[in-house]
XYZ file of C-alpha atoms in Angstrom:
423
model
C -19.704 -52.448 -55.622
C -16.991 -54.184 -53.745
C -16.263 -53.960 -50.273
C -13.970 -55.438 -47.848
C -14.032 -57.086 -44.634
C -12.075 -57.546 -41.769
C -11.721 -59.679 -38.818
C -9.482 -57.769 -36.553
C -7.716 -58.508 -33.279
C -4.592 -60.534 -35.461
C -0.528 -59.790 -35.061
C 1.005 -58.139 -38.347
C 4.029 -60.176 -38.659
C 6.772 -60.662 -41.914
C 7.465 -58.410 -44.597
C 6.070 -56.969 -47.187
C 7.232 -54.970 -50.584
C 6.487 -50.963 -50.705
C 5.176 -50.683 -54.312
C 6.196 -47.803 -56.609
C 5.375 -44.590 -56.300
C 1.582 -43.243 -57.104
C 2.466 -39.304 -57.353
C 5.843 -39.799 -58.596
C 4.367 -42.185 -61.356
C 1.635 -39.980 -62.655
C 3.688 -37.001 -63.675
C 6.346 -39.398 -65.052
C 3.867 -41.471 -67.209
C 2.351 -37.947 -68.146
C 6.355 -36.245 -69.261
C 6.255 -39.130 -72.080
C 4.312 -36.143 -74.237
C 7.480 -33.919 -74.401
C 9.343 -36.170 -76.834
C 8.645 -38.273 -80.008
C 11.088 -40.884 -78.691
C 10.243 -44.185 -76.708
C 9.847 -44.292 -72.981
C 10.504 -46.991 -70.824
C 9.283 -46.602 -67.336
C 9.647 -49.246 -64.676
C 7.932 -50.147 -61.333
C 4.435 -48.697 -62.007
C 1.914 -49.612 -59.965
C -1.550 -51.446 -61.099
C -4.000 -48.881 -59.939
C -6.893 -47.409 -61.113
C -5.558 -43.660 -61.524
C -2.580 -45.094 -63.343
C -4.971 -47.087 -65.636
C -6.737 -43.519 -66.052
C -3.445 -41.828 -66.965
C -2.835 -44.733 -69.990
C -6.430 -44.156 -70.995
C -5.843 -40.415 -70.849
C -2.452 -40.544 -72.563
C -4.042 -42.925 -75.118
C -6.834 -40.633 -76.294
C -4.024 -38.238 -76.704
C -2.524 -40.204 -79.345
C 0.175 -41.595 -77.492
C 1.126 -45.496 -77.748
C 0.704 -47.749 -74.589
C 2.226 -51.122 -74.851
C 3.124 -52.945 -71.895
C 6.704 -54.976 -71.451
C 7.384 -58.152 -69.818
C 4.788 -60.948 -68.348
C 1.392 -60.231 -69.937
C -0.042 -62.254 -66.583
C 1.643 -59.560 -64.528
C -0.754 -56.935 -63.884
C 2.050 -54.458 -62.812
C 5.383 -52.968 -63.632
C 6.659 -52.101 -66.991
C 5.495 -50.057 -69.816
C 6.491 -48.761 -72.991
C 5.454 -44.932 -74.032
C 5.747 -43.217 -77.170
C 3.993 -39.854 -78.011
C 5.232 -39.660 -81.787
C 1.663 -39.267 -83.216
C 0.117 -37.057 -81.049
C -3.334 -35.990 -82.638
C -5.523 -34.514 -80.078
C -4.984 -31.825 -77.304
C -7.886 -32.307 -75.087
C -8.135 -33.890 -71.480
C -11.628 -34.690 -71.476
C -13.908 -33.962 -68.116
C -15.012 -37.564 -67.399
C -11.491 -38.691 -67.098
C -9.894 -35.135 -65.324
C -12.982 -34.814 -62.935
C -11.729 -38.903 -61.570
C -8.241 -37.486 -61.223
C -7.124 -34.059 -60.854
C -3.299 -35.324 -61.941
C -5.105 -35.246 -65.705
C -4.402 -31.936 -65.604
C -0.718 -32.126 -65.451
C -0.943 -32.586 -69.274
C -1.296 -29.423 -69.917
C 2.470 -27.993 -69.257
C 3.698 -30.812 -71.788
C 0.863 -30.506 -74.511
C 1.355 -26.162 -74.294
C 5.411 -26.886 -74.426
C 5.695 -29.273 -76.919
C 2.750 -28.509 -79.550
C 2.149 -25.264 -78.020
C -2.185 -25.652 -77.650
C -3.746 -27.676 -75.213
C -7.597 -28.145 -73.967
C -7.939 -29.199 -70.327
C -10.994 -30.006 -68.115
C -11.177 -27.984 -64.961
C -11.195 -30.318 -62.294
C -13.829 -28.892 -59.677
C -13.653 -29.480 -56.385
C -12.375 -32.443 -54.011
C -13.809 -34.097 -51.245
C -10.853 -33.125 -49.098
C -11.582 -30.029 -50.239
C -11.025 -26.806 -53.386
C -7.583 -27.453 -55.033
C -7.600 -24.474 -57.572
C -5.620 -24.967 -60.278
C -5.207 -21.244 -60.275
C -1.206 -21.210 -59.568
C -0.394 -23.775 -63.054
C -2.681 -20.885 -64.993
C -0.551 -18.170 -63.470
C 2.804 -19.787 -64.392
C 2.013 -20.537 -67.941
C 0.524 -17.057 -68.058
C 3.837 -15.739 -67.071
C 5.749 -17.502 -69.997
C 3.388 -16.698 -72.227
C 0.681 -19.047 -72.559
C -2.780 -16.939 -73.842
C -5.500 -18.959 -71.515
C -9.250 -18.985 -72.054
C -12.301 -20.908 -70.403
C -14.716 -21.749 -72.562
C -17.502 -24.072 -71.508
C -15.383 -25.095 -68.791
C -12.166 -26.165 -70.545
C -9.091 -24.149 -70.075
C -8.140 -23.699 -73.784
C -4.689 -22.800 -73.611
C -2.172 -21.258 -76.434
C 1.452 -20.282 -77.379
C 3.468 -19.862 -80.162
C 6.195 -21.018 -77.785
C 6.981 -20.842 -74.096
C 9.550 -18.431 -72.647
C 11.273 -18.781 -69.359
C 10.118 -16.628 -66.714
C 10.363 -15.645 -63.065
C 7.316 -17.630 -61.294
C 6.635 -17.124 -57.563
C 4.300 -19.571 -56.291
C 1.435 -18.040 -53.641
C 1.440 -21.840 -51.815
C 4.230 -24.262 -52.320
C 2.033 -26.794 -54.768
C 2.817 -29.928 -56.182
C 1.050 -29.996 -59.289
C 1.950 -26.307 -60.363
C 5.705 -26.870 -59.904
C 5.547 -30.769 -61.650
C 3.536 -28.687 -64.631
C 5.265 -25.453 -64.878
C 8.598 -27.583 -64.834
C 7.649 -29.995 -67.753
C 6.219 -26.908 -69.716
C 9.573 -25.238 -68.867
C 11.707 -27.874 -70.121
C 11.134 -27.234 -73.917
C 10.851 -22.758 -73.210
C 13.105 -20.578 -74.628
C 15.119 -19.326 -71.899
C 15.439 -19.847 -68.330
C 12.771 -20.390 -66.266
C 12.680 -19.671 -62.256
C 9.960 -21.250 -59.656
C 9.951 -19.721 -56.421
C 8.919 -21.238 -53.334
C 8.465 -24.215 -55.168
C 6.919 -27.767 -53.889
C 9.955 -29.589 -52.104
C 8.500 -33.196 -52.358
C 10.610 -36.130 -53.190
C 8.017 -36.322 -56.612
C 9.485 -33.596 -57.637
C 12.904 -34.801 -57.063
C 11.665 -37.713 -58.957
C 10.481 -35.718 -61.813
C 13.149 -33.677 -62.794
C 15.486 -36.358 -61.987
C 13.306 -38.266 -65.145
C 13.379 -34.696 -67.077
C 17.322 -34.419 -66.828
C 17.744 -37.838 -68.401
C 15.715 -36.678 -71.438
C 17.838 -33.644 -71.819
C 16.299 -31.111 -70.115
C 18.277 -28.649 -67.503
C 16.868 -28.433 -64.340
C 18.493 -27.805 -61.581
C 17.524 -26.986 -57.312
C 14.536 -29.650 -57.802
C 13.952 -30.834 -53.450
C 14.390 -26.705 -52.785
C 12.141 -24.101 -52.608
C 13.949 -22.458 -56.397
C 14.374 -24.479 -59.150
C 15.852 -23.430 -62.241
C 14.869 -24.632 -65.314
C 16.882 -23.457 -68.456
C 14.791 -24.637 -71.799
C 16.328 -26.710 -74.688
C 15.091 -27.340 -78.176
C 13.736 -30.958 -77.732
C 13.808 -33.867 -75.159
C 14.467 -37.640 -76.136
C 13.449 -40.864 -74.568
C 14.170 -42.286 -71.155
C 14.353 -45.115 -69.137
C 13.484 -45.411 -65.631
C 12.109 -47.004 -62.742
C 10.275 -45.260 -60.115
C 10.623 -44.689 -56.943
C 8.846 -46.495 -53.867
C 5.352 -44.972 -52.236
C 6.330 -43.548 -49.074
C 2.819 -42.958 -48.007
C 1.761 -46.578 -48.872
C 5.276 -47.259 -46.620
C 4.160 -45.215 -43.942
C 0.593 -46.894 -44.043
C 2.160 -50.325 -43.255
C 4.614 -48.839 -40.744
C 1.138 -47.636 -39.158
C -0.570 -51.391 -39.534
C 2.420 -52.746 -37.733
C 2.513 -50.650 -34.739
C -0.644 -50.736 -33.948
C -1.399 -54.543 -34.078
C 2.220 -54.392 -32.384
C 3.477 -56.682 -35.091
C 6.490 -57.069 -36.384
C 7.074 -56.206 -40.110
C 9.713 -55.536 -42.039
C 8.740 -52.784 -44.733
C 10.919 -53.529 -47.898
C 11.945 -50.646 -50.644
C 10.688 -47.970 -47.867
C 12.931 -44.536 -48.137
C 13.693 -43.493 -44.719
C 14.915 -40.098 -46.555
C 11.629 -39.531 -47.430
C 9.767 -40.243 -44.530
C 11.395 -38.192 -42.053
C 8.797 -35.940 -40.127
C 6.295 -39.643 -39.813
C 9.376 -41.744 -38.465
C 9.912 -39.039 -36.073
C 6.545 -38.946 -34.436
C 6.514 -42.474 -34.591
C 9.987 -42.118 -32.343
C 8.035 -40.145 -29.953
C 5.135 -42.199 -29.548
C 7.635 -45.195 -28.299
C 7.392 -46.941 -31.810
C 10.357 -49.246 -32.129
C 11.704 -48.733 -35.209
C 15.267 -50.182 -36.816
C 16.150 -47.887 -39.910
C 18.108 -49.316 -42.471
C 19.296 -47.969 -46.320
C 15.989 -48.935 -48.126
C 13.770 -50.873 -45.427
C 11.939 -50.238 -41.954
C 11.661 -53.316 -39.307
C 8.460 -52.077 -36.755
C 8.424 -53.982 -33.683
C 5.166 -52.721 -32.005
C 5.811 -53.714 -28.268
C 3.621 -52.260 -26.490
C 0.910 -49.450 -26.488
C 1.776 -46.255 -28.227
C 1.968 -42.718 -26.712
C 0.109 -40.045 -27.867
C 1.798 -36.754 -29.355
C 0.464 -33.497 -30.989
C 0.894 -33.617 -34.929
C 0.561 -30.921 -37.743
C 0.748 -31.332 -41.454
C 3.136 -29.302 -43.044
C 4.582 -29.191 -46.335
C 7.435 -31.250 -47.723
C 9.690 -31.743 -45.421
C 6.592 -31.515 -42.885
C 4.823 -34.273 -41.559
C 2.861 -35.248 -44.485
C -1.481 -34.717 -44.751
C -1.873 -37.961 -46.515
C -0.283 -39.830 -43.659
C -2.724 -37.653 -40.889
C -5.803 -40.268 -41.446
C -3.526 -43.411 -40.514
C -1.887 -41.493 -37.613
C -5.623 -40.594 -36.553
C -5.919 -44.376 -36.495
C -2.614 -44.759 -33.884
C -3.945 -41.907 -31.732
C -6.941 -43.770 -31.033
C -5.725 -46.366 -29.359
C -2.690 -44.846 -27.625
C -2.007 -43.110 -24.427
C -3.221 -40.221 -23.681
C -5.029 -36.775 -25.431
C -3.258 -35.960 -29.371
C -4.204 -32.810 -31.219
C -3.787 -33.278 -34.606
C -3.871 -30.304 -36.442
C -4.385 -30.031 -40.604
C -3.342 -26.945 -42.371
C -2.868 -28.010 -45.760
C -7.011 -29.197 -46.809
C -9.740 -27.875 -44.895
C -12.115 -30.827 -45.057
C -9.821 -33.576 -44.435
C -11.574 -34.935 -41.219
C -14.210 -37.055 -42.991
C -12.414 -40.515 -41.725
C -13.231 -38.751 -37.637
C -16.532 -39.990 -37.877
C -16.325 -43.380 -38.758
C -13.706 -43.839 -36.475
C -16.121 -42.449 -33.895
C -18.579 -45.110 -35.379
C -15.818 -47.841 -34.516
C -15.876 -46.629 -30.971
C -13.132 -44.049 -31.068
C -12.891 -40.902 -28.766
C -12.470 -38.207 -30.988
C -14.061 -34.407 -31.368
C -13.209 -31.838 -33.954
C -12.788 -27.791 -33.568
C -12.165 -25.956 -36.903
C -8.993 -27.858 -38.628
C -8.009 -29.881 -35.091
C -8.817 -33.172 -33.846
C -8.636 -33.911 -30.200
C -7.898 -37.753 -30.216
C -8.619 -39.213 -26.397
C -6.697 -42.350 -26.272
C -9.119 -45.780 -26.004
C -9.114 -49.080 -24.438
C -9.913 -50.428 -28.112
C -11.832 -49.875 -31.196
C -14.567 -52.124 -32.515
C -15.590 -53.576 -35.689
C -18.465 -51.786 -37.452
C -20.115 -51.446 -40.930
C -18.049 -47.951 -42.230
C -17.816 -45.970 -45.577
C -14.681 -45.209 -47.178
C -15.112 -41.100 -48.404
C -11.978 -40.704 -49.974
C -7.958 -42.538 -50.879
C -6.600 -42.106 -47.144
C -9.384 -42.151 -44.865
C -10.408 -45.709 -46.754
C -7.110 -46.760 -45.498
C -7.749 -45.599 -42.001
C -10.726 -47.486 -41.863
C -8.750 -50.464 -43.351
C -6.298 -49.775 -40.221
C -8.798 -49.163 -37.865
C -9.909 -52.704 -38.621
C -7.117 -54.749 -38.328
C -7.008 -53.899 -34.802
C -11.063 -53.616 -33.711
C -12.358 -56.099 -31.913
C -14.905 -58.258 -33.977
C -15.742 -57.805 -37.988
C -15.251 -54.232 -39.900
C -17.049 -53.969 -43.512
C -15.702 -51.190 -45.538
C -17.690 -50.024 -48.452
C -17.014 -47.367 -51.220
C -13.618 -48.813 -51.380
C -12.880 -47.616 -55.123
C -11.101 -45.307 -53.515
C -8.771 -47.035 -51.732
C -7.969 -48.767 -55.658
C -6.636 -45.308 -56.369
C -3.696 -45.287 -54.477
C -2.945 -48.977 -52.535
C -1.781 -52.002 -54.976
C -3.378 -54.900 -53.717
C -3.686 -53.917 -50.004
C -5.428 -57.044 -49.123
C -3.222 -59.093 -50.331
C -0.268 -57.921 -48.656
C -1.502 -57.354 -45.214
C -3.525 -61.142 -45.484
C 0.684 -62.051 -46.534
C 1.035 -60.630 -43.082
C -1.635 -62.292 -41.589
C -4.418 -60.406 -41.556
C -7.739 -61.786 -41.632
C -8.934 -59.608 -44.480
C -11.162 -60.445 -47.856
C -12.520 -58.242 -50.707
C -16.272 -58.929 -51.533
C -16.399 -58.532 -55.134
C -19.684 -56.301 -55.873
């Protein structure tokens, strides 16, 4: 098993490329299903749930070739899902990736059947897929579990009025794809505002489908007949952005962060602002100049616009070393502290109550033999690292390949003392 090791205590300084978008790129890759025509989709990211999503997508029946260099691992790819001959997300791949799910919306629109794991539970915590059964209930989807598959059915979709108990992601990327090909109009209420969704029916509307009020809380989806192909390239990971924003300010480097979305980072840049981060903001890029010692300040994850849960663990990271007492509160998964105690481990001064963390502010961390227990606390721990004094080893750090391109490699760009140990 592979594990990586750090020699902290070095400056951040350069600039490095924000690669494309993980949850934007999933859903996308996944939307191929609702037409027979090619899909060309551009800036995708060489991770491991991306490889699951070809692998998935390729059981399905649909073609995979890749375009351009074969000796670049990332990038471009070709989909086609004109010979579609099975219906089934299997539970070894869904139970690696809960995004598997998202195929059933397509599969029930399109061919009108699907068979989908149920994904289980998280480490972060339960993420019911109860709300995409709900919606696809409401347009008229007959669903079933049988030997723990959803086994879903319908002659055809029909638009319906869907109000969504908690503002989720995944429901409102699935109901909207399955939407796209209903008959009728479709409405989501208090529907996930993320920029992935933005992203999604921005990719939708260039196949032909009508979907309008995607970023609000009610979109409108009025169905068509059929979808064609697309091409498209997708947009840059603001949470791998933010995580190198993070590295910068607290080695107090100076990096410039290229293809970052300021638009879409909002709530994070903000706190960053108040903790006496100097930032310069430009159209697509973010310059950190990390002068001095950060401040702390109080933080809650919220919802889209909000400041985002999968940028808490690397703000953790900041608090730890800053100025002061931070109360970072979590309100969107209920067992998203796991990173807290290897942080403690690395010398940090932190104690939990319930869904807070009160974050003391430290002299300095130091390097210690940690465990990675899921995607963002394994970049915390990468953080963490850079700036401990003395050598970090990170194991378990398959799940940092889940969601970071080639971390390593770009922070060592930036001149980090930093090596995978191939296991």
């Amino acid at each position: 098993m592979d594990k990586i090791l750090i020699q902290g205590g070095r400056r951040l300084e350069g600039e490095v490329a924000v690669s494309g978008s993980k949850n934007a790129a999933l859903p996308i890759l996944i939307s191929a299903l609702l037409t027979a025509e090619p899909c060309y989709y551009q800036g995708i990211p060489d991770l491991v749930d991306i490889h699951t999503a070809l692998k998935l997508l390729s059981g399905l029946g649909v073609r995979v070739k890749k375009e351009g260099d074969p000796a670049v691992a990332v990038g471009h790819f070709m989909l086609q899902a004109d010979h579609v001959h099975k219906m089934e997300a299997p539970y070894d791949l869904v139970k690696t990736m809960r995004a598997s799910f998202l195929v059933m919306g397509p599969l029930l629109g399109r061919f009108g059947a699907a068979r989908v794991s149920t994904p289980g539970g998280c480490a972060i915590g339960a993420r019911p897929v109860n709300l995409h059964l709900k919606g696809l209930a409401e347009m008229g989807a007959s669903i079933d579990l049988v030997h723990g598959y959803m086994e879903a059915k319908a002659k055809r979709l029909r638009g319906a009025k869907i109000y969504l108990d908690l503002p989720s992601v995944g429901a409102t990327e699935n109901l909207m794809m399955a939407a796209s090909l209903a008959e009728g109009t479709t409405v989501i209420e208090n529907a996930a505002k993320e920029p992935e969704i933005e992203e999604l029916a921005t990719v939708l509307n260039k196949m032909g489908a009508k979907i309008h009020g995607a970023g609000s809380n009610i979109v409108k989806i009025e169905g068509v007949d059929e979808l064609h192909g697309v091409s498209h390239r997708v947009i840059p990971d603001r949470i791998e952005a933010g995580s190198f924003i993070v590295a910068a300010a607290l080695t107090r480097g100076d990096v410039r962060v290229l293809g970052a979305r300021p638009d879409h980072l909002d709530a994070f840049l903000l706190k960053l602002k108040e903790a006496g981060v100097a930032l310069t903001i430009g159209a697509d890029e973010i310059r950190v100049k990390g002068d001095g010692k950060a401040k702390s300040v109080d933080i809650t994850t919220l919802p889209y616009p909000g400041f985002p849960t999968d940028l808490q663990a690397q703000m953790m990271v900041l608090m730890s070393v800053s100025e002061g007492v931070s109360v970072i509160t979590e309100t969107i998964f209920e067992n998203r502290f796991m990173h807290a105690q290897e942080l403690v481990r690395m010398g940090a001064d932190i104690r939990l109550e319930g869904n807070r963390a009160i974050v003391k502010g430290v002299e300095g961390l130091s390097g210690a033999p940690v465990m990675a227990t899921d995607l963002r606390a394994s970049v915390s721990l990468v953080l963490a690292g850079l700036v401990a004094k003395g050598k970090t080893e990170i194991t378990r750090v398959y799940h940092l390949d889940r969601g970071y391109e080639h971390i390593e490699r770009k922070l060592s760009a930036l001149g980090a003392d930093i090596q995978r140990i191939k296991g």
